[in-house]
Amino acid sequence: MQNNFKPFSTHSDLDNTLQHLQNATLGGDDGELFIEYSQSESLLLDDGYIKNASYSTHQGFGLRTIHGATIGYSHSNEITEKAVKKAADVVKRANREGLGKLVQPPTFSNSKYYGSENPIEDDSFGKKVDLLQAIDTYCRELDTRIVQATVNLFNSYQSVWILHPDGHLVNDERPMTRMVISVIVDDKGHRETGYTGKGGRYSSQSLLAPSSWQSLADEAYRIACVNLEAEPAPAGVMDVVLGSGWPGILLHEAIGHGLEGDFNRKKTSAFAGLMGKQIASKGVTVLDDGTLNNCRGSISIDDEGTPGQSTLLIDNGILVGYMQDRQNGRLMGGSSTGNGRRQSFAHQPMPRMTNTYMVSGEANPDDIVAEVEDGIHAVGFGGGQVDITSGKFVFSCVEAYRVKNGKRKQPIKGATLIGDGPTVLKNIRLIGNDMALDPGIGTCGKDGQWVPVGVGQPSILIGGLTVGGSQGN
């Protein structure tokens, strides 16, 4: 294992590489050399057997130069001076007859929001297999109706080095671990599934502890049992209470993406041109924060070398900020907010969320439910689709309940929430005092790139949201 990966063995190697980078960015506005070494392992146990076990390593570099809105980018999995020189000769053409002046590199920070341990090394492969089989046994012993259990353990370790044309060199070591457990319960031929997970930027030891995985298995079983009792969801326009924590995925997708800088610079976001305007109900405050300790979306530095930051996006209903990388921030007259992220060395950075959440209000969650005469309480979400330009979304609920006369009633299944981000923001009527982050299993896709993220929110009451179901309201 290469926990102490070093891309430059001598000062001469660094000096020569820097010279190639400087030649590539001459006449440009910005650029960097991004070097990565990463490891990952995944174990999947399904129906009592290991169905998939994989381990991989990859390394390489991406060299970028920027001139205005034009980007030159080249990458290679061969980290040698020869390969860097070849990449530099390619990307410098993006500068053309450029007379750009290089902007200042990111401000240095030694703040760390997670450790540098490698989760893959926490235990042997054989012991991890034994653990997954023990989890399968535990799940089946919870209830004779459990006919299948699936356990997925994923660990990764990433070492990145970022060199800027002035010689500014920064490094970050990034651990990641995640466990997801799902069970299928069969009651006289009626089958339902429940799943849950946990993860973050830390050692996998906490996930491997019985107290941790047993609670995950118990929760997956609980959700499956809830769905066994669920009735078909109603359909129509009604009040919706969203629970705290993971339901923040709706905030992430329907609103968060629309506040990323590139969509607003290109005026393709539903929130373009609304800076300083009231876009949400009073009391709604939303942040993107990459500085939360050990969270899945946290970054000590982003993939351009900018320190992780906490960025205020919506303040008491008013749009006050966008999430920016260096290029889009500069082109919009500002600067990076530490949101320049990429999937790997083979990808260009772009504005991406880290941990995006709505802060707590003052309402008691029970009082929020009591305000609803006829609606639903959505506690857990599955997949969804969003159109960034309009903000329109469709999300499916994996755990939800009917609410009648201020009381939470029977569970429902097959519910989908349909609406658009701008309207939802303005229709938030109550905000709970129970803000929570998701358990650490979120991954966000954008333009073919996937990065780990966190979401969160308190319980909120949304007035007049369309619910798609199988029964008329």
Tab-separated table of C-alpha atoms in Angstrom:
chain	number	residue	atom	x	y	z
A	1	MET	CA	0.000	0.000	0.000
A	2	GLN	CA	1.263	3.474	-0.867
A	3	ASN	CA	-0.017	5.671	1.929
A	4	ASN	CA	2.960	8.000	1.473
A	5	PHE	CA	2.826	8.433	-2.283
A	6	LYS	CA	5.253	11.155	-3.450
A	7	PRO	CA	5.114	12.304	-7.087
A	8	PHE	CA	8.491	14.062	-7.017
A	9	SER	CA	11.494	12.052	-5.854
A	10	THR	CA	13.960	14.972	-6.067
A	11	HIS	CA	13.932	18.781	-6.134
A	12	SER	CA	15.141	18.546	-9.706
A	13	ASP	CA	12.022	16.558	-10.686
A	14	LEU	CA	9.827	19.221	-9.123
A	15	ASP	CA	11.732	22.066	-10.789
A	16	ASN	CA	11.532	20.468	-14.232
A	17	THR	CA	7.832	19.705	-13.850
A	18	LEU	CA	7.183	23.261	-12.722
A	19	GLN	CA	8.982	24.592	-15.800
A	20	HIS	CA	6.685	22.584	-18.079
A	21	LEU	CA	3.628	23.835	-16.204
A	22	GLN	CA	4.815	27.438	-16.485
A	23	ASN	CA	5.361	27.023	-20.232
A	24	ALA	CA	1.864	25.579	-20.592
A	25	THR	CA	0.175	28.430	-18.736
A	26	LEU	CA	2.204	31.274	-20.313
A	27	GLY	CA	-0.288	33.792	-21.665
A	28	GLY	CA	-3.159	32.157	-19.836
A	29	ASP	CA	-5.198	33.184	-16.806
A	30	ASP	CA	-4.884	30.091	-14.646
A	31	GLY	CA	-3.928	26.446	-14.577
A	32	GLU	CA	-2.560	23.657	-12.451
A	33	LEU	CA	-1.085	20.184	-12.440
A	34	PHE	CA	-3.262	17.702	-10.539
A	35	ILE	CA	-1.587	14.426	-9.551
A	36	GLU	CA	-3.497	11.538	-7.989
A	37	TYR	CA	-2.825	8.125	-6.523
A	38	SER	CA	-5.846	6.177	-5.289
A	39	GLN	CA	-6.898	2.756	-4.044
A	40	SER	CA	-10.371	1.300	-3.654
A	41	GLU	CA	-11.928	-1.968	-2.555
A	42	SER	CA	-15.500	-3.189	-2.663
A	43	LEU	CA	-17.070	-6.311	-1.168
A	44	LEU	CA	-20.639	-7.337	-1.926
A	45	LEU	CA	-22.350	-10.160	-0.056
A	46	ASP	CA	-25.706	-11.221	-1.436
A	47	ASP	CA	-27.870	-14.136	-0.305
A	48	GLY	CA	-25.128	-15.505	1.940
A	49	TYR	CA	-22.341	-15.470	-0.631
A	50	ILE	CA	-19.692	-13.010	-1.746
A	51	LYS	CA	-20.985	-12.049	-5.185
A	52	ASN	CA	-18.321	-9.480	-5.934
A	53	ALA	CA	-14.966	-8.527	-4.473
A	54	SER	CA	-12.704	-6.031	-6.160
A	55	TYR	CA	-9.567	-4.037	-5.476
A	56	SER	CA	-8.050	-1.441	-7.751
A	57	THR	CA	-5.394	1.238	-7.827
A	58	HIS	CA	-4.931	4.022	-10.313
A	59	GLN	CA	-2.678	6.990	-10.656
A	60	GLY	CA	-2.034	9.762	-13.103
A	61	PHE	CA	-2.081	13.491	-13.676
A	62	GLY	CA	-4.242	16.102	-15.324
A	63	LEU	CA	-2.696	19.325	-16.648
A	64	ARG	CA	-4.957	22.286	-17.294
A	65	THR	CA	-4.563	25.765	-18.648
A	66	ILE	CA	-7.332	28.392	-18.756
A	67	HIS	CA	-7.668	31.455	-20.970
A	68	GLY	CA	-10.958	33.243	-20.399
A	69	ALA	CA	-13.687	30.642	-20.872
A	70	THR	CA	-11.388	28.376	-22.895
A	71	ILE	CA	-9.799	25.349	-21.256
A	72	GLY	CA	-6.936	23.182	-22.443
A	73	TYR	CA	-6.749	19.841	-20.659
A	74	SER	CA	-4.603	16.748	-21.013
A	75	HIS	CA	-4.210	13.755	-18.723
A	76	SER	CA	-2.139	10.592	-18.495
A	77	ASN	CA	-1.750	7.613	-16.164
A	78	GLU	CA	2.021	7.835	-16.670
A	79	ILE	CA	3.505	10.248	-14.135
A	80	THR	CA	6.811	11.136	-15.794
A	81	GLU	CA	8.479	14.362	-16.858
A	82	LYS	CA	8.208	13.264	-20.491
A	83	ALA	CA	4.447	12.768	-20.176
A	84	VAL	CA	4.010	16.133	-18.422
A	85	LYS	CA	6.010	17.922	-21.143
A	86	LYS	CA	3.888	16.317	-23.857
A	87	ALA	CA	0.695	17.352	-22.058
A	88	ALA	CA	2.022	20.895	-21.635
A	89	ASP	CA	2.725	21.175	-25.360
A	90	VAL	CA	-0.888	20.209	-26.053
A	91	VAL	CA	-2.755	22.374	-23.557
A	92	LYS	CA	-0.785	25.593	-24.127
A	93	ARG	CA	-2.499	25.902	-27.513
A	94	ALA	CA	-5.648	26.890	-25.662
A	95	ASN	CA	-3.929	30.187	-24.796
A	96	ARG	CA	-3.528	31.040	-28.507
A	97	GLU	CA	-2.211	34.584	-28.681
A	98	GLY	CA	-3.239	35.017	-25.086
A	99	LEU	CA	-2.081	38.011	-23.128
A	100	GLY	CA	-3.624	36.788	-19.910
A	101	LYS	CA	-2.036	37.421	-16.550
A	102	LEU	CA	-1.968	34.501	-14.153
A	103	VAL	CA	-4.189	34.999	-11.150
A	104	GLN	CA	-2.893	34.394	-7.656
A	105	PRO	CA	-2.842	30.791	-6.445
A	106	PRO	CA	-5.184	29.731	-3.622
A	107	THR	CA	-4.372	30.913	-0.123
A	108	PHE	CA	-2.531	28.239	1.841
A	109	SER	CA	-4.271	26.602	4.795
A	110	ASN	CA	-3.157	23.747	7.026
A	111	SER	CA	-6.677	22.997	8.285
A	112	LYS	CA	-7.631	19.321	8.109
A	113	TYR	CA	-11.188	18.072	8.471
A	114	TYR	CA	-10.406	14.338	8.492
A	115	GLY	CA	-7.512	11.998	9.188
A	116	SER	CA	-5.112	10.430	6.694
A	117	GLU	CA	-5.686	6.779	7.615
A	118	ASN	CA	-6.229	4.237	4.845
A	119	PRO	CA	-9.502	2.338	5.547
A	120	ILE	CA	-8.414	-0.497	3.266
A	121	GLU	CA	-5.686	-1.378	5.747
A	122	ASP	CA	-7.987	-1.535	8.783
A	123	ASP	CA	-8.405	-5.300	8.529
A	124	SER	CA	-7.489	-8.239	6.298
A	125	PHE	CA	-9.625	-9.234	3.324
A	126	GLY	CA	-10.480	-12.556	4.987
A	127	LYS	CA	-11.713	-10.874	8.156
A	128	LYS	CA	-13.871	-8.509	6.143
A	129	VAL	CA	-15.471	-11.470	4.364
A	130	ASP	CA	-16.127	-13.118	7.725
A	131	LEU	CA	-17.701	-9.905	8.979
A	132	LEU	CA	-20.092	-9.624	6.029
A	133	GLN	CA	-21.173	-13.223	6.573
A	134	ALA	CA	-21.740	-12.475	10.268
A	135	ILE	CA	-23.951	-9.546	9.259
A	136	ASP	CA	-25.939	-11.839	6.959
A	137	THR	CA	-26.448	-14.291	9.825
A	138	TYR	CA	-27.511	-11.503	12.188
A	139	CYS	CA	-30.059	-10.186	9.677
A	140	ARG	CA	-31.649	-13.592	9.148
A	141	GLU	CA	-31.907	-14.160	12.885
A	142	LEU	CA	-33.901	-10.943	13.307
A	143	ASP	CA	-36.982	-12.490	11.714
A	144	THR	CA	-37.714	-15.774	9.951
A	145	ARG	CA	-39.483	-13.722	7.261
A	146	ILE	CA	-36.161	-12.229	6.108
A	147	VAL	CA	-35.390	-14.157	2.929
A	148	GLN	CA	-32.440	-12.160	1.665
A	149	ALA	CA	-29.779	-9.818	2.992
A	150	THR	CA	-27.300	-7.769	1.001
A	151	VAL	CA	-24.250	-6.078	2.470
A	152	ASN	CA	-21.881	-3.780	0.596
A	153	LEU	CA	-18.629	-2.492	2.084
A	154	PHE	CA	-16.655	0.102	0.153
A	155	ASN	CA	-13.324	1.633	1.201
A	156	SER	CA	-11.064	4.035	-0.638
A	157	TYR	CA	-7.971	6.140	-0.145
A	158	GLN	CA	-6.889	9.037	-2.342
A	159	SER	CA	-3.681	11.063	-2.289
A	160	VAL	CA	-3.689	14.254	-4.384
A	161	TRP	CA	-0.945	16.764	-5.110
A	162	ILE	CA	-1.697	20.083	-6.824
A	163	LEU	CA	1.039	22.264	-8.314
A	164	HIS	CA	0.410	25.856	-9.440
A	165	PRO	CA	2.553	27.851	-11.878
A	166	ASP	CA	4.146	29.950	-9.113
A	167	GLY	CA	5.463	26.779	-7.451
A	168	HIS	CA	2.666	26.575	-4.873
A	169	LEU	CA	2.329	22.834	-4.051
A	170	VAL	CA	-0.370	21.370	-1.789
A	171	ASN	CA	-1.259	17.816	-0.806
A	172	ASP	CA	-4.321	16.080	0.653
A	173	GLU	CA	-4.839	12.508	1.890
A	174	ARG	CA	-8.488	11.468	1.672
A	175	PRO	CA	-9.971	8.376	3.330
A	176	MET	CA	-13.505	7.175	2.639
A	177	THR	CA	-15.598	4.301	3.948
A	178	ARG	CA	-19.228	3.265	3.468
A	179	MET	CA	-21.454	0.320	4.388
A	180	VAL	CA	-24.957	-0.301	3.040
A	181	ILE	CA	-27.266	-3.069	4.286
A	182	SER	CA	-30.562	-4.088	2.712
A	183	VAL	CA	-33.000	-6.867	3.579
A	184	ILE	CA	-36.025	-8.405	1.892
A	185	VAL	CA	-38.913	-9.501	4.099
A	186	ASP	CA	-41.475	-12.009	2.780
A	187	ASP	CA	-44.844	-12.202	4.535
A	188	LYS	CA	-47.013	-14.850	2.856
A	189	GLY	CA	-45.732	-13.934	-0.599
A	190	HIS	CA	-45.778	-10.184	-0.010
A	191	ARG	CA	-42.210	-8.917	-0.281
A	192	GLU	CA	-40.773	-5.550	0.709
A	193	THR	CA	-37.249	-4.161	0.943
A	194	GLY	CA	-35.592	-1.936	3.490
A	195	TYR	CA	-32.109	-0.499	3.290
A	196	THR	CA	-29.848	1.937	5.072
A	197	GLY	CA	-26.169	2.812	5.282
A	198	LYS	CA	-23.464	4.845	6.922
A	199	GLY	CA	-20.098	6.281	5.943
A	200	GLY	CA	-17.689	9.186	5.938
A	201	ARG	CA	-14.062	10.237	5.770
A	202	TYR	CA	-12.646	8.099	8.535
A	203	SER	CA	-11.296	4.661	9.369
A	204	SER	CA	-13.640	1.767	8.647
A	205	GLN	CA	-13.132	0.458	12.188
A	206	SER	CA	-16.232	2.261	13.441
A	207	LEU	CA	-18.354	0.634	10.718
A	208	LEU	CA	-16.878	-2.794	11.450
A	209	ALA	CA	-17.817	-2.579	15.141
A	210	PRO	CA	-20.892	-4.718	16.010
A	211	SER	CA	-22.674	-1.769	17.619
A	212	SER	CA	-22.523	0.056	14.278
A	213	TRP	CA	-23.515	-2.617	11.753
A	214	GLN	CA	-26.129	-4.150	14.031
A	215	SER	CA	-27.927	-0.799	14.247
A	216	LEU	CA	-27.822	-0.557	10.434
A	217	ALA	CA	-29.276	-4.048	10.066
A	218	ASP	CA	-31.989	-3.254	12.622
A	219	GLU	CA	-32.909	-0.087	10.728
A	220	ALA	CA	-33.065	-1.855	7.348
A	221	TYR	CA	-35.345	-4.477	8.917
A	222	ARG	CA	-37.561	-1.782	10.479
A	223	ILE	CA	-38.039	-0.009	7.143
A	224	ALA	CA	-38.903	-3.270	5.383
A	225	CYS	CA	-41.525	-4.036	8.045
A	226	VAL	CA	-42.990	-0.543	7.713
A	227	ASN	CA	-43.383	-1.083	3.978
A	228	LEU	CA	-45.097	-4.422	4.570
A	229	GLU	CA	-47.874	-2.512	6.309
A	230	ALA	CA	-47.954	0.333	3.788
A	231	GLU	CA	-51.032	1.210	1.779
A	232	PRO	CA	-51.043	2.746	-1.722
A	233	ALA	CA	-50.112	6.415	-1.657
A	234	PRO	CA	-52.692	9.099	-2.367
A	235	ALA	CA	-52.390	11.394	-5.374
A	236	GLY	CA	-53.025	15.096	-5.608
A	237	VAL	CA	-51.810	18.454	-4.362
A	238	MET	CA	-51.347	18.444	-0.609
A	239	ASP	CA	-49.149	19.610	2.242
A	240	VAL	CA	-45.947	17.601	2.677
A	241	VAL	CA	-43.727	17.318	5.729
A	242	LEU	CA	-40.151	16.339	4.902
A	243	GLY	CA	-38.201	14.661	7.691
A	244	SER	CA	-34.747	15.732	8.823
A	245	GLY	CA	-31.471	14.364	7.479
A	246	TRP	CA	-31.534	12.322	4.278
A	247	PRO	CA	-34.604	14.116	2.785
A	248	GLY	CA	-32.110	16.962	2.248
A	249	ILE	CA	-31.333	15.130	-1.000
A	250	LEU	CA	-34.315	16.992	-2.466
A	251	LEU	CA	-32.679	20.275	-1.421
A	252	HIS	CA	-29.400	19.111	-2.960
A	253	GLU	CA	-30.867	18.167	-6.313
A	254	ALA	CA	-33.704	20.639	-6.848
A	255	ILE	CA	-31.970	23.682	-5.390
A	256	GLY	CA	-28.271	22.998	-4.811
A	257	HIS	CA	-27.333	22.291	-8.408
A	258	GLY	CA	-29.085	25.471	-9.452
A	259	LEU	CA	-26.728	27.443	-7.184
A	260	GLU	CA	-23.526	26.122	-8.771
A	261	GLY	CA	-21.595	28.882	-10.501
A	262	ASP	CA	-21.246	27.446	-13.995
A	263	PHE	CA	-25.010	27.097	-14.489
A	264	ASN	CA	-25.505	30.698	-13.373
A	265	ARG	CA	-22.659	32.116	-15.458
A	266	LYS	CA	-24.192	30.457	-18.506
A	267	LYS	CA	-27.664	31.555	-17.350
A	268	THR	CA	-29.053	28.013	-17.543
A	269	SER	CA	-30.077	27.881	-13.882
A	270	ALA	CA	-33.553	28.682	-12.602
A	271	PHE	CA	-31.783	31.015	-10.122
A	272	ALA	CA	-29.665	32.926	-12.669
A	273	GLY	CA	-29.784	36.701	-12.216
A	274	LEU	CA	-31.500	36.525	-8.821
A	275	MET	CA	-28.567	37.431	-6.571
A	276	GLY	CA	-29.812	39.561	-3.690
A	277	LYS	CA	-33.433	38.642	-4.368
A	278	GLN	CA	-35.884	36.889	-2.044
A	279	ILE	CA	-36.032	33.384	-3.509
A	280	ALA	CA	-37.288	31.479	-0.451
A	281	SER	CA	-39.558	31.905	2.524
A	282	LYS	CA	-38.177	33.914	5.409
A	283	GLY	CA	-36.282	31.721	7.811
A	284	VAL	CA	-34.782	29.570	5.065
A	285	THR	CA	-30.979	29.594	5.334
A	286	VAL	CA	-28.860	27.225	3.263
A	287	LEU	CA	-25.112	26.594	3.376
A	288	ASP	CA	-22.601	24.470	1.537
A	289	ASP	CA	-19.887	23.492	4.000
A	290	GLY	CA	-16.798	21.485	3.136
A	291	THR	CA	-15.309	21.968	6.605
A	292	LEU	CA	-17.471	19.566	8.637
A	293	ASN	CA	-15.244	17.052	10.391
A	294	ASN	CA	-15.157	13.555	8.872
A	295	CYS	CA	-18.237	14.084	6.691
A	296	ARG	CA	-18.500	12.392	3.319
A	297	GLY	CA	-18.600	15.630	1.334
A	298	SER	CA	-15.867	17.442	3.270
A	299	ILE	CA	-12.632	18.578	1.611
A	300	SER	CA	-9.581	20.033	3.336
A	301	ILE	CA	-8.659	21.416	-0.082
A	302	ASP	CA	-10.688	21.176	-3.259
A	303	ASP	CA	-9.304	19.734	-6.486
A	304	GLU	CA	-7.823	23.073	-7.512
A	305	GLY	CA	-5.955	23.502	-4.208
A	306	THR	CA	-8.383	25.982	-2.641
A	307	PRO	CA	-9.010	25.335	1.076
A	308	GLY	CA	-12.417	23.913	1.973
A	309	GLN	CA	-14.876	26.608	2.996
A	310	SER	CA	-18.334	27.190	4.423
A	311	THR	CA	-20.370	29.171	1.889
A	312	LEU	CA	-23.640	30.894	2.713
A	313	LEU	CA	-26.002	30.446	-0.243
A	314	ILE	CA	-29.412	31.574	1.035
A	315	ASP	CA	-29.726	33.870	4.056
A	316	ASN	CA	-33.188	34.214	5.569
A	317	GLY	CA	-34.701	33.560	2.155
A	318	ILE	CA	-32.377	35.868	0.179
A	319	LEU	CA	-29.935	34.508	-2.414
A	320	VAL	CA	-26.488	35.668	-1.304
A	321	GLY	CA	-23.988	33.275	-2.879
A	322	TYR	CA	-23.113	30.693	-5.489
A	323	MET	CA	-20.712	27.775	-5.280
A	324	GLN	CA	-17.672	28.537	-7.421
A	325	ASP	CA	-14.515	27.017	-8.784
A	326	ARG	CA	-11.631	29.315	-9.775
A	327	GLN	CA	-12.615	29.807	-13.412
A	328	ASN	CA	-16.318	30.514	-12.957
A	329	GLY	CA	-15.733	32.617	-9.865
A	330	ARG	CA	-13.270	34.816	-11.757
A	331	LEU	CA	-15.496	35.125	-14.832
A	332	MET	CA	-18.386	36.205	-12.603
A	333	GLY	CA	-16.287	38.873	-10.887
A	334	GLY	CA	-15.603	36.923	-7.716
A	335	SER	CA	-13.397	34.097	-6.538
A	336	SER	CA	-13.483	30.406	-5.712
A	337	THR	CA	-15.531	29.218	-2.758
A	338	GLY	CA	-13.568	25.969	-2.510
A	339	ASN	CA	-16.040	24.042	-4.664
A	340	GLY	CA	-13.777	23.072	-7.579
A	341	ARG	CA	-14.108	19.277	-7.637
A	342	ARG	CA	-13.359	16.453	-10.052
A	343	GLN	CA	-13.901	12.702	-10.098
A	344	SER	CA	-10.265	11.886	-10.854
A	345	PHE	CA	-7.129	13.090	-12.639
A	346	ALA	CA	-8.824	12.226	-15.937
A	347	HIS	CA	-11.535	14.844	-15.364
A	348	GLN	CA	-11.622	18.630	-15.335
A	349	PRO	CA	-12.794	20.369	-12.147
A	350	MET	CA	-16.127	22.154	-12.051
A	351	PRO	CA	-18.304	23.762	-9.351
A	352	ARG	CA	-19.701	20.971	-7.187
A	353	MET	CA	-21.437	20.749	-3.829
A	354	THR	CA	-19.740	19.390	-0.694
A	355	ASN	CA	-22.096	19.143	2.326
A	356	THR	CA	-25.217	21.162	1.503
A	357	TYR	CA	-27.839	21.723	4.181
A	358	MET	CA	-30.602	23.955	5.517
A	359	VAL	CA	-30.092	25.237	9.054
A	360	SER	CA	-32.577	24.641	11.861
A	361	GLY	CA	-35.585	26.810	12.560
A	362	GLU	CA	-37.590	27.035	15.764
A	363	ALA	CA	-40.554	24.688	15.269
A	364	ASN	CA	-40.924	21.420	17.121
A	365	PRO	CA	-41.136	18.542	14.575
A	366	ASP	CA	-44.293	17.169	16.201
A	367	ASP	CA	-45.928	20.591	15.957
A	368	ILE	CA	-45.103	20.667	12.236
A	369	VAL	CA	-46.992	17.419	11.646
A	370	ALA	CA	-49.854	18.745	13.794
A	371	GLU	CA	-50.314	21.626	11.313
A	372	VAL	CA	-51.246	19.252	8.473
A	373	GLU	CA	-54.928	18.456	7.984
A	374	ASP	CA	-54.453	16.180	4.986
A	375	GLY	CA	-51.032	15.346	3.574
A	376	ILE	CA	-48.030	13.083	3.903
A	377	HIS	CA	-44.871	12.855	6.012
A	378	ALA	CA	-41.902	11.805	3.817
A	379	VAL	CA	-39.076	10.357	5.908
A	380	GLY	CA	-36.846	8.603	3.364
A	381	PHE	CA	-36.108	9.081	-0.331
A	382	GLY	CA	-34.888	6.914	-3.170
A	383	GLY	CA	-34.001	8.096	-6.653
A	384	GLY	CA	-35.042	11.293	-8.372
A	385	GLN	CA	-34.732	13.373	-11.515
A	386	VAL	CA	-34.148	17.118	-11.810
A	387	ASP	CA	-34.031	19.621	-14.665
A	388	ILE	CA	-31.485	22.302	-13.718
A	389	THR	CA	-32.891	24.972	-16.038
A	390	SER	CA	-36.436	24.840	-14.682
A	391	GLY	CA	-35.728	23.265	-11.298
A	392	LYS	CA	-38.497	20.708	-11.890
A	393	PHE	CA	-38.044	17.441	-10.006
A	394	VAL	CA	-39.582	14.037	-9.384
A	395	PHE	CA	-38.529	12.079	-6.258
A	396	SER	CA	-39.694	8.698	-5.001
A	397	CYS	CA	-40.297	8.082	-1.296
A	398	VAL	CA	-39.025	4.881	0.315
A	399	GLU	CA	-40.611	5.621	3.687
A	400	ALA	CA	-43.643	7.863	4.055
A	401	TYR	CA	-46.843	8.172	6.105
A	402	ARG	CA	-50.317	9.604	5.599
A	403	VAL	CA	-51.176	12.559	7.833
A	404	LYS	CA	-54.804	13.290	8.754
A	405	ASN	CA	-56.026	16.013	11.125
A	406	GLY	CA	-52.549	16.617	12.479
A	407	LYS	CA	-51.896	12.942	13.239
A	408	ARG	CA	-49.464	10.638	11.493
A	409	LYS	CA	-51.403	7.592	10.309
A	410	GLN	CA	-50.590	4.470	8.308
A	411	PRO	CA	-47.440	4.104	6.175
A	412	ILE	CA	-47.855	4.540	2.431
A	413	LYS	CA	-45.886	3.267	-0.568
A	414	GLY	CA	-45.498	4.330	-4.171
A	415	ALA	CA	-45.457	8.047	-3.353
A	416	THR	CA	-43.564	10.457	-5.593
A	417	LEU	CA	-43.053	14.164	-5.001
A	418	ILE	CA	-43.387	16.390	-8.046
A	419	GLY	CA	-42.554	20.090	-8.165
A	420	ASP	CA	-39.837	22.629	-8.828
A	421	GLY	CA	-37.107	24.041	-6.617
A	422	PRO	CA	-37.987	27.761	-6.836
A	423	THR	CA	-41.624	27.122	-5.915
A	424	VAL	CA	-40.755	24.751	-3.073
A	425	LEU	CA	-38.433	27.346	-1.524
A	426	LYS	CA	-41.239	29.898	-1.433
A	427	ASN	CA	-43.793	27.426	-0.082
A	428	ILE	CA	-41.848	26.381	3.021
A	429	ARG	CA	-44.164	27.288	5.890
A	430	LEU	CA	-42.447	25.824	8.946
A	431	ILE	CA	-38.842	24.858	9.729
A	432	GLY	CA	-38.004	22.413	12.492
A	433	ASN	CA	-35.351	22.668	15.191
A	434	ASP	CA	-33.985	19.190	14.373
A	435	MET	CA	-31.434	19.726	11.593
A	436	ALA	CA	-29.497	16.540	10.871
A	437	LEU	CA	-27.031	15.437	8.220
A	438	ASP	CA	-27.496	12.285	6.175
A	439	PRO	CA	-25.669	9.147	7.379
A	440	GLY	CA	-22.864	9.527	4.844
A	441	ILE	CA	-23.722	7.518	1.728
A	442	GLY	CA	-24.457	10.205	-0.887
A	443	THR	CA	-22.834	10.400	-4.327
A	444	CYS	CA	-23.597	13.173	-6.797
A	445	GLY	CA	-23.453	12.999	-10.591
A	446	LYS	CA	-22.887	15.927	-12.931
A	447	ASP	CA	-21.724	15.904	-16.560
A	448	GLY	CA	-20.625	12.285	-16.213
A	449	GLN	CA	-18.548	12.874	-13.080
A	450	TRP	CA	-19.328	11.396	-9.656
A	451	VAL	CA	-18.146	12.818	-6.330
A	452	PRO	CA	-19.062	12.076	-2.685
A	453	VAL	CA	-21.396	14.604	-1.051
A	454	GLY	CA	-23.368	15.201	2.114
A	455	VAL	CA	-26.882	16.590	2.538
A	456	GLY	CA	-28.989	17.675	5.475
A	457	GLN	CA	-31.977	19.632	6.699
A	458	PRO	CA	-34.425	19.969	9.579
A	459	SER	CA	-38.030	18.841	9.284
A	460	ILE	CA	-39.917	21.268	7.048
A	461	LEU	CA	-43.537	21.819	6.010
A	462	ILE	CA	-44.110	22.508	2.317
A	463	GLY	CA	-47.517	23.807	1.341
A	464	GLY	CA	-49.179	22.558	-1.822
A	465	LEU	CA	-46.766	20.006	-3.312
A	466	THR	CA	-47.949	17.524	-5.922
A	467	VAL	CA	-47.895	13.930	-4.724
A	468	GLY	CA	-48.046	11.193	-7.314
A	469	GLY	CA	-49.630	7.974	-6.100
A	470	SER	CA	-52.131	5.300	-7.059
A	471	GLN	CA	-55.164	6.664	-5.244
A	472	GLY	CA	-57.025	9.916	-5.630
A	473	ASN	CA	-56.738	12.291	-2.704
